[in-house]
Amino acid sequence: MKRIAPLILLLMVVPMLMGQARPRLVPAVDQEQIEIIYSFTGAELMVYGAILYPEGRVPEDPVDIVVVLKGPEQSILVREKQQWMGIWMNAAQARFRSAPAFYALASARPIDEIVDERTAAIYELGIDSLQLSPASANPPEEARRFDDGLVDLRGRNDLYVEQLGAVEVTEGVLYNAQIDIPARVPVGDYTAETFLIQDGRVLAGEVREIRIDKSGFERFVANAAENNGFLYGLAAVLVSLLLGWIAGIAFRRL
């Protein structure tokens, strides 16, 4: 019922907005806040809505809907390790001023079949088009290697993904996109960007904000670590010592 009610509201609004000069998107999300608890194994976010055309005329040429969920932006230092005399050591490093901790693109087909490279770069459509904002003065070849390394690292943790076949457009008017959110997703503020694309051109775009946060005991631990670092570290050491003492007693009895 939560998903049906907003859709009915969208359909009621459609007739009032038919007179605009350009196509418009009226997007919505099924949950604006996702809570992470101890049993969190991932979630599914639905982005859905309606496409409003001038005078209500649906074009004959098909359209594409692309949804990008990304955030939070963070600064990150990436180190490259090399083996020297049998020992792995840090050999080089690169800092990125602003890179999304999570990036997911949902589309009905591969992005290179929807837009060209220039358009993809402008709107950051696709992992290869992400603007990672390097802050280090690395040589070009080394900088590209670090870009690829960061993308590969986050891709292996399901934090940078492209989900093909995750968008459905009905009668050229209604659409919905399903985005899988992994269990390792970072907490923070996210944006869900929806793009209407036809013949390689972005005709309209809208943004909705999402918040992913911890709740319950996980939230208490996260707040303690952030706001009382010294006490949190001291408590962690005491708990480790206590568990070690209990384990020692158990082994002696065995």
PDB file of C-alpha atoms in Angstrom, residues 39-221:
ATOM      1  CA  SER A  39      20.497  -8.012  10.953  1.00  0.00           C
ATOM      2  CA  PHE A  40      20.813  -5.749   7.886  1.00  0.00           C
ATOM      3  CA  THR A  41      21.694  -7.839   4.811  1.00  0.00           C
ATOM      4  CA  GLY A  42      20.933  -5.225   2.174  1.00  0.00           C
ATOM      5  CA  ALA A  43      17.868  -3.459   0.832  1.00  0.00           C
ATOM      6  CA  GLU A  44      16.038  -2.676  -2.368  1.00  0.00           C
ATOM      7  CA  LEU A  45      15.180   0.892  -3.301  1.00  0.00           C
ATOM      8  CA  MET A  46      12.401   1.589  -5.788  1.00  0.00           C
ATOM      9  CA  VAL A  47      12.502   4.830  -7.766  1.00  0.00           C
ATOM     10  CA  TYR A  48       9.312   5.346  -9.764  1.00  0.00           C
ATOM     11  CA  GLY A  49       7.193   8.073 -11.279  1.00  0.00           C
ATOM     12  CA  ALA A  50       5.627   9.556 -14.387  1.00  0.00           C
ATOM     13  CA  ILE A  51       6.860  11.261 -17.552  1.00  0.00           C
ATOM     14  CA  LEU A  52       4.811  14.350 -18.443  1.00  0.00           C
ATOM     15  CA  TYR A  53       4.934  15.350 -22.114  1.00  0.00           C
ATOM     16  CA  PRO A  54       3.849  18.677 -23.648  1.00  0.00           C
ATOM     17  CA  GLU A  55       0.085  18.562 -24.248  1.00  0.00           C
ATOM     18  CA  GLY A  56       0.119  14.945 -23.112  1.00  0.00           C
ATOM     19  CA  ARG A  57       1.437  13.645 -26.445  1.00  0.00           C
ATOM     20  CA  VAL A  58       3.612  10.566 -26.004  1.00  0.00           C
ATOM     21  CA  PRO A  59       6.360  10.550 -28.684  1.00  0.00           C
ATOM     22  CA  GLU A  60       6.567   7.711 -31.154  1.00  0.00           C
ATOM     23  CA  ASP A  61      10.302   7.246 -30.617  1.00  0.00           C
ATOM     24  CA  PRO A  62      11.105   5.246 -27.464  1.00  0.00           C
ATOM     25  CA  VAL A  63      12.642   6.931 -24.428  1.00  0.00           C
ATOM     26  CA  ASP A  64      15.102   5.699 -21.816  1.00  0.00           C
ATOM     27  CA  ILE A  65      15.045   6.257 -18.078  1.00  0.00           C
ATOM     28  CA  VAL A  66      18.377   6.109 -16.253  1.00  0.00           C
ATOM     29  CA  VAL A  67      18.587   6.319 -12.457  1.00  0.00           C
ATOM     30  CA  VAL A  68      21.800   7.025 -10.557  1.00  0.00           C
ATOM     31  CA  LEU A  69      22.034   6.540  -6.797  1.00  0.00           C
ATOM     32  CA  LYS A  70      25.245   7.886  -5.295  1.00  0.00           C
ATOM     33  CA  GLY A  71      26.797   9.255  -2.124  1.00  0.00           C
ATOM     34  CA  PRO A  72      28.119  10.183   0.327  1.00  0.00           C
ATOM     35  CA  GLU A  73      31.037  12.149  -1.111  1.00  0.00           C
ATOM     36  CA  GLN A  74      34.288  11.553   0.731  1.00  0.00           C
ATOM     37  CA  SER A  75      38.010  12.199   0.542  1.00  0.00           C
ATOM     38  CA  ILE A  76      40.053   9.014   0.228  1.00  0.00           C
ATOM     39  CA  LEU A  77      43.721   8.039   0.109  1.00  0.00           C
ATOM     40  CA  VAL A  78      44.602   5.051  -2.077  1.00  0.00           C
ATOM     41  CA  ARG A  79      47.935   3.289  -1.600  1.00  0.00           C
ATOM     42  CA  GLU A  80      49.652   0.933  -4.014  1.00  0.00           C
ATOM     43  CA  LYS A  81      51.689  -1.931  -2.589  1.00  0.00           C
ATOM     44  CA  GLN A  82      54.704  -3.564  -4.224  1.00  0.00           C
ATOM     45  CA  GLN A  83      56.790  -6.528  -3.149  1.00  0.00           C
ATOM     46  CA  TRP A  84      60.402  -5.785  -2.229  1.00  0.00           C
ATOM     47  CA  MET A  85      62.667  -8.602  -0.988  1.00  0.00           C
ATOM     48  CA  GLY A  86      59.629 -10.700  -0.100  1.00  0.00           C
ATOM     49  CA  ILE A  87      57.947  -7.905   1.860  1.00  0.00           C
ATOM     50  CA  TRP A  88      54.878  -5.986   0.676  1.00  0.00           C
ATOM     51  CA  MET A  89      55.407  -2.237   1.128  1.00  0.00           C
ATOM     52  CA  ASN A  90      53.574   0.975   0.194  1.00  0.00           C
ATOM     53  CA  ALA A  91      55.178   2.174  -3.037  1.00  0.00           C
ATOM     54  CA  ALA A  92      52.936   5.014  -4.220  1.00  0.00           C
ATOM     55  CA  GLN A  93      49.748   6.745  -3.233  1.00  0.00           C
ATOM     56  CA  ALA A  94      47.063   9.051  -4.590  1.00  0.00           C
ATOM     57  CA  ARG A  95      44.445  11.145  -2.840  1.00  0.00           C
ATOM     58  CA  PHE A  96      40.991  11.818  -4.212  1.00  0.00           C
ATOM     59  CA  ARG A  97      39.343  15.026  -3.065  1.00  0.00           C
ATOM     60  CA  SER A  98      35.779  13.862  -3.645  1.00  0.00           C
ATOM     61  CA  ALA A  99      34.613  10.377  -4.606  1.00  0.00           C
ATOM     62  CA  PRO A 100      31.219   8.787  -3.940  1.00  0.00           C
ATOM     63  CA  ALA A 101      31.382   6.001  -1.400  1.00  0.00           C
ATOM     64  CA  PHE A 102      28.567   4.273  -3.305  1.00  0.00           C
ATOM     65  CA  TYR A 103      27.481   4.509  -6.937  1.00  0.00           C
ATOM     66  CA  ALA A 104      24.748   2.502  -8.638  1.00  0.00           C
ATOM     67  CA  LEU A 105      23.332   3.056 -12.102  1.00  0.00           C
ATOM     68  CA  ALA A 106      20.060   1.444 -13.163  1.00  0.00           C
ATOM     69  CA  SER A 107      19.025   1.301 -16.804  1.00  0.00           C
ATOM     70  CA  ALA A 108      17.172  -0.933 -19.218  1.00  0.00           C
ATOM     71  CA  ARG A 109      20.197  -1.402 -21.498  1.00  0.00           C
ATOM     72  CA  PRO A 110      23.950  -0.602 -21.569  1.00  0.00           C
ATOM     73  CA  ILE A 111      24.656   3.090 -21.143  1.00  0.00           C
ATOM     74  CA  ASP A 112      26.842   3.243 -24.276  1.00  0.00           C
ATOM     75  CA  GLU A 113      23.731   2.327 -26.278  1.00  0.00           C
ATOM     76  CA  ILE A 114      21.816   5.251 -24.724  1.00  0.00           C
ATOM     77  CA  VAL A 115      24.253   8.219 -24.799  1.00  0.00           C
ATOM     78  CA  ASP A 116      27.660   9.050 -26.259  1.00  0.00           C
ATOM     79  CA  GLU A 117      30.833   9.411 -24.190  1.00  0.00           C
ATOM     80  CA  ARG A 118      30.554  13.197 -23.932  1.00  0.00           C
ATOM     81  CA  THR A 119      27.012  13.137 -22.561  1.00  0.00           C
ATOM     82  CA  ALA A 120      27.900  10.299 -20.205  1.00  0.00           C
ATOM     83  CA  ALA A 121      30.828  12.331 -18.843  1.00  0.00           C
ATOM     84  CA  ILE A 122      28.713  15.481 -18.346  1.00  0.00           C
ATOM     85  CA  TYR A 123      26.048  13.670 -16.300  1.00  0.00           C
ATOM     86  CA  GLU A 124      28.361  10.975 -14.826  1.00  0.00           C
ATOM     87  CA  LEU A 125      26.341   8.189 -16.392  1.00  0.00           C
ATOM     88  CA  GLY A 126      28.279   4.983 -15.843  1.00  0.00           C
ATOM     89  CA  ILE A 127      31.211   3.989 -13.681  1.00  0.00           C
ATOM     90  CA  ASP A 128      33.706   4.832 -16.441  1.00  0.00           C
ATOM     91  CA  SER A 129      32.337   8.400 -16.483  1.00  0.00           C
ATOM     92  CA  LEU A 130      32.719   9.115 -12.769  1.00  0.00           C
ATOM     93  CA  GLN A 131      34.593  12.318 -11.910  1.00  0.00           C
ATOM     94  CA  LEU A 132      36.766  11.220  -8.985  1.00  0.00           C
ATOM     95  CA  SER A 133      38.474  14.616  -8.430  1.00  0.00           C
ATOM     96  CA  PRO A 134      42.115  13.582  -7.835  1.00  0.00           C
ATOM     97  CA  ALA A 135      43.986  15.824  -5.403  1.00  0.00           C
ATOM     98  CA  SER A 136      47.480  14.406  -5.990  1.00  0.00           C
ATOM     99  CA  ALA A 137      49.876  15.463  -8.735  1.00  0.00           C
ATOM    100  CA  ASN A 138      50.518  11.935 -10.007  1.00  0.00           C
ATOM    101  CA  PRO A 139      51.783  11.400 -13.580  1.00  0.00           C
ATOM    102  CA  PRO A 140      48.894  10.735 -16.024  1.00  0.00           C
ATOM    103  CA  GLU A 141      49.590   7.021 -16.420  1.00  0.00           C
ATOM    104  CA  GLU A 142      49.920   6.524 -12.659  1.00  0.00           C
ATOM    105  CA  ALA A 143      46.774   8.605 -12.033  1.00  0.00           C
ATOM    106  CA  ARG A 144      44.777   6.380 -14.399  1.00  0.00           C
ATOM    107  CA  ARG A 145      46.088   3.325 -12.597  1.00  0.00           C
ATOM    108  CA  PHE A 146      44.865   4.682  -9.267  1.00  0.00           C
ATOM    109  CA  ASP A 147      41.489   5.581 -10.796  1.00  0.00           C
ATOM    110  CA  ASP A 148      41.105   2.020 -12.042  1.00  0.00           C
ATOM    111  CA  GLY A 149      42.297   0.646  -8.701  1.00  0.00           C
ATOM    112  CA  LEU A 150      39.730   2.620  -6.698  1.00  0.00           C
ATOM    113  CA  VAL A 151      36.906   1.617  -9.046  1.00  0.00           C
ATOM    114  CA  ASP A 152      37.995  -2.027  -8.974  1.00  0.00           C
ATOM    115  CA  LEU A 153      38.251  -2.061  -5.170  1.00  0.00           C
ATOM    116  CA  ARG A 154      34.774  -0.646  -4.678  1.00  0.00           C
ATOM    117  CA  GLY A 155      33.369  -2.775  -7.461  1.00  0.00           C
ATOM    118  CA  ARG A 156      34.557  -5.948  -5.718  1.00  0.00           C
ATOM    119  CA  ASN A 157      32.656  -4.803  -2.614  1.00  0.00           C
ATOM    120  CA  ASP A 158      29.473  -4.124  -4.661  1.00  0.00           C
ATOM    121  CA  LEU A 159      29.799  -0.395  -3.958  1.00  0.00           C
ATOM    122  CA  TYR A 160      30.228   0.622  -7.621  1.00  0.00           C
ATOM    123  CA  VAL A 161      27.720  -1.230  -9.801  1.00  0.00           C
ATOM    124  CA  GLU A 162      25.727  -0.900 -13.019  1.00  0.00           C
ATOM    125  CA  GLN A 163      22.407  -2.737 -12.873  1.00  0.00           C
ATOM    126  CA  LEU A 164      21.157  -3.418 -16.398  1.00  0.00           C
ATOM    127  CA  GLY A 165      17.561  -4.411 -16.934  1.00  0.00           C
ATOM    128  CA  ALA A 166      16.580  -2.721 -13.671  1.00  0.00           C
ATOM    129  CA  VAL A 167      14.336  -0.077 -15.295  1.00  0.00           C
ATOM    130  CA  GLU A 168      10.904  -0.578 -16.821  1.00  0.00           C
ATOM    131  CA  VAL A 169       8.949   2.047 -18.776  1.00  0.00           C
ATOM    132  CA  THR A 170       5.230   1.395 -19.270  1.00  0.00           C
ATOM    133  CA  GLU A 171       3.434   2.916 -22.277  1.00  0.00           C
ATOM    134  CA  GLY A 172       6.150   5.574 -22.426  1.00  0.00           C
ATOM    135  CA  VAL A 173       4.611   7.312 -19.402  1.00  0.00           C
ATOM    136  CA  LEU A 174       5.139   5.407 -16.148  1.00  0.00           C
ATOM    137  CA  TYR A 175       8.494   4.032 -15.038  1.00  0.00           C
ATOM    138  CA  ASN A 176      10.067   2.201 -12.134  1.00  0.00           C
ATOM    139  CA  ALA A 177      13.639   1.276 -11.269  1.00  0.00           C
ATOM    140  CA  GLN A 178      14.881  -1.241  -8.730  1.00  0.00           C
ATOM    141  CA  ILE A 179      18.282  -0.564  -7.129  1.00  0.00           C
ATOM    142  CA  ASP A 180      19.940  -3.162  -4.926  1.00  0.00           C
ATOM    143  CA  ILE A 181      21.712  -1.729  -1.874  1.00  0.00           C
ATOM    144  CA  PRO A 182      24.417  -4.014  -0.398  1.00  0.00           C
ATOM    145  CA  ALA A 183      24.922  -4.779   3.278  1.00  0.00           C
ATOM    146  CA  ARG A 184      28.238  -2.855   3.278  1.00  0.00           C
ATOM    147  CA  VAL A 185      26.693   0.411   2.132  1.00  0.00           C
ATOM    148  CA  PRO A 186      28.117   3.410   4.059  1.00  0.00           C
ATOM    149  CA  VAL A 187      25.808   5.631   6.080  1.00  0.00           C
ATOM    150  CA  GLY A 188      25.202   9.185   4.948  1.00  0.00           C
ATOM    151  CA  ASP A 189      23.245  11.349   2.513  1.00  0.00           C
ATOM    152  CA  TYR A 190      22.527  10.049  -0.981  1.00  0.00           C
ATOM    153  CA  THR A 191      20.944  11.435  -4.131  1.00  0.00           C
ATOM    154  CA  ALA A 192      18.728   9.490  -6.522  1.00  0.00           C
ATOM    155  CA  GLU A 193      19.004  11.214  -9.915  1.00  0.00           C
ATOM    156  CA  THR A 194      16.514  10.300 -12.641  1.00  0.00           C
ATOM    157  CA  PHE A 195      17.220  11.182 -16.284  1.00  0.00           C
ATOM    158  CA  LEU A 196      14.856  11.106 -19.258  1.00  0.00           C
ATOM    159  CA  ILE A 197      16.845  10.390 -22.439  1.00  0.00           C
ATOM    160  CA  GLN A 198      15.772  10.204 -26.054  1.00  0.00           C
ATOM    161  CA  ASP A 199      17.958   9.848 -29.159  1.00  0.00           C
ATOM    162  CA  GLY A 200      21.067  10.306 -27.032  1.00  0.00           C
ATOM    163  CA  ARG A 201      19.895  13.611 -25.514  1.00  0.00           C
ATOM    164  CA  VAL A 202      18.997  14.232 -21.873  1.00  0.00           C
ATOM    165  CA  LEU A 203      15.556  15.861 -22.004  1.00  0.00           C
ATOM    166  CA  ALA A 204      14.845  16.132 -18.275  1.00  0.00           C
ATOM    167  CA  GLY A 205      16.294  15.284 -14.895  1.00  0.00           C
ATOM    168  CA  GLU A 206      15.128  15.274 -11.297  1.00  0.00           C
ATOM    169  CA  VAL A 207      16.752  14.523  -7.944  1.00  0.00           C
ATOM    170  CA  ARG A 208      15.434  12.956  -4.755  1.00  0.00           C
ATOM    171  CA  GLU A 209      17.400  12.738  -1.504  1.00  0.00           C
ATOM    172  CA  ILE A 210      17.879   9.516   0.457  1.00  0.00           C
ATOM    173  CA  ARG A 211      19.316   9.044   3.935  1.00  0.00           C
ATOM    174  CA  ILE A 212      20.974   5.802   5.023  1.00  0.00           C
ATOM    175  CA  ASP A 213      21.635   5.631   8.741  1.00  0.00           C
ATOM    176  CA  LYS A 214      22.275   3.221  11.560  1.00  0.00           C
ATOM    177  CA  SER A 215      19.649   2.569  14.208  1.00  0.00           C
ATOM    178  CA  GLY A 216      19.473   0.858  17.576  1.00  0.00           C
ATOM    179  CA  PHE A 217      22.714  -0.430  19.096  1.00  0.00           C
ATOM    180  CA  GLU A 218      24.638   0.100  15.830  1.00  0.00           C
ATOM    181  CA  ARG A 219      23.784   3.798  15.948  1.00  0.00           C
ATOM    182  CA  PHE A 220      24.882   4.046  19.576  1.00  0.00           C
ATOM    183  CA  VAL A 221      28.256   2.450  18.768  1.00  0.00           C
TER     184      VAL A 221
END
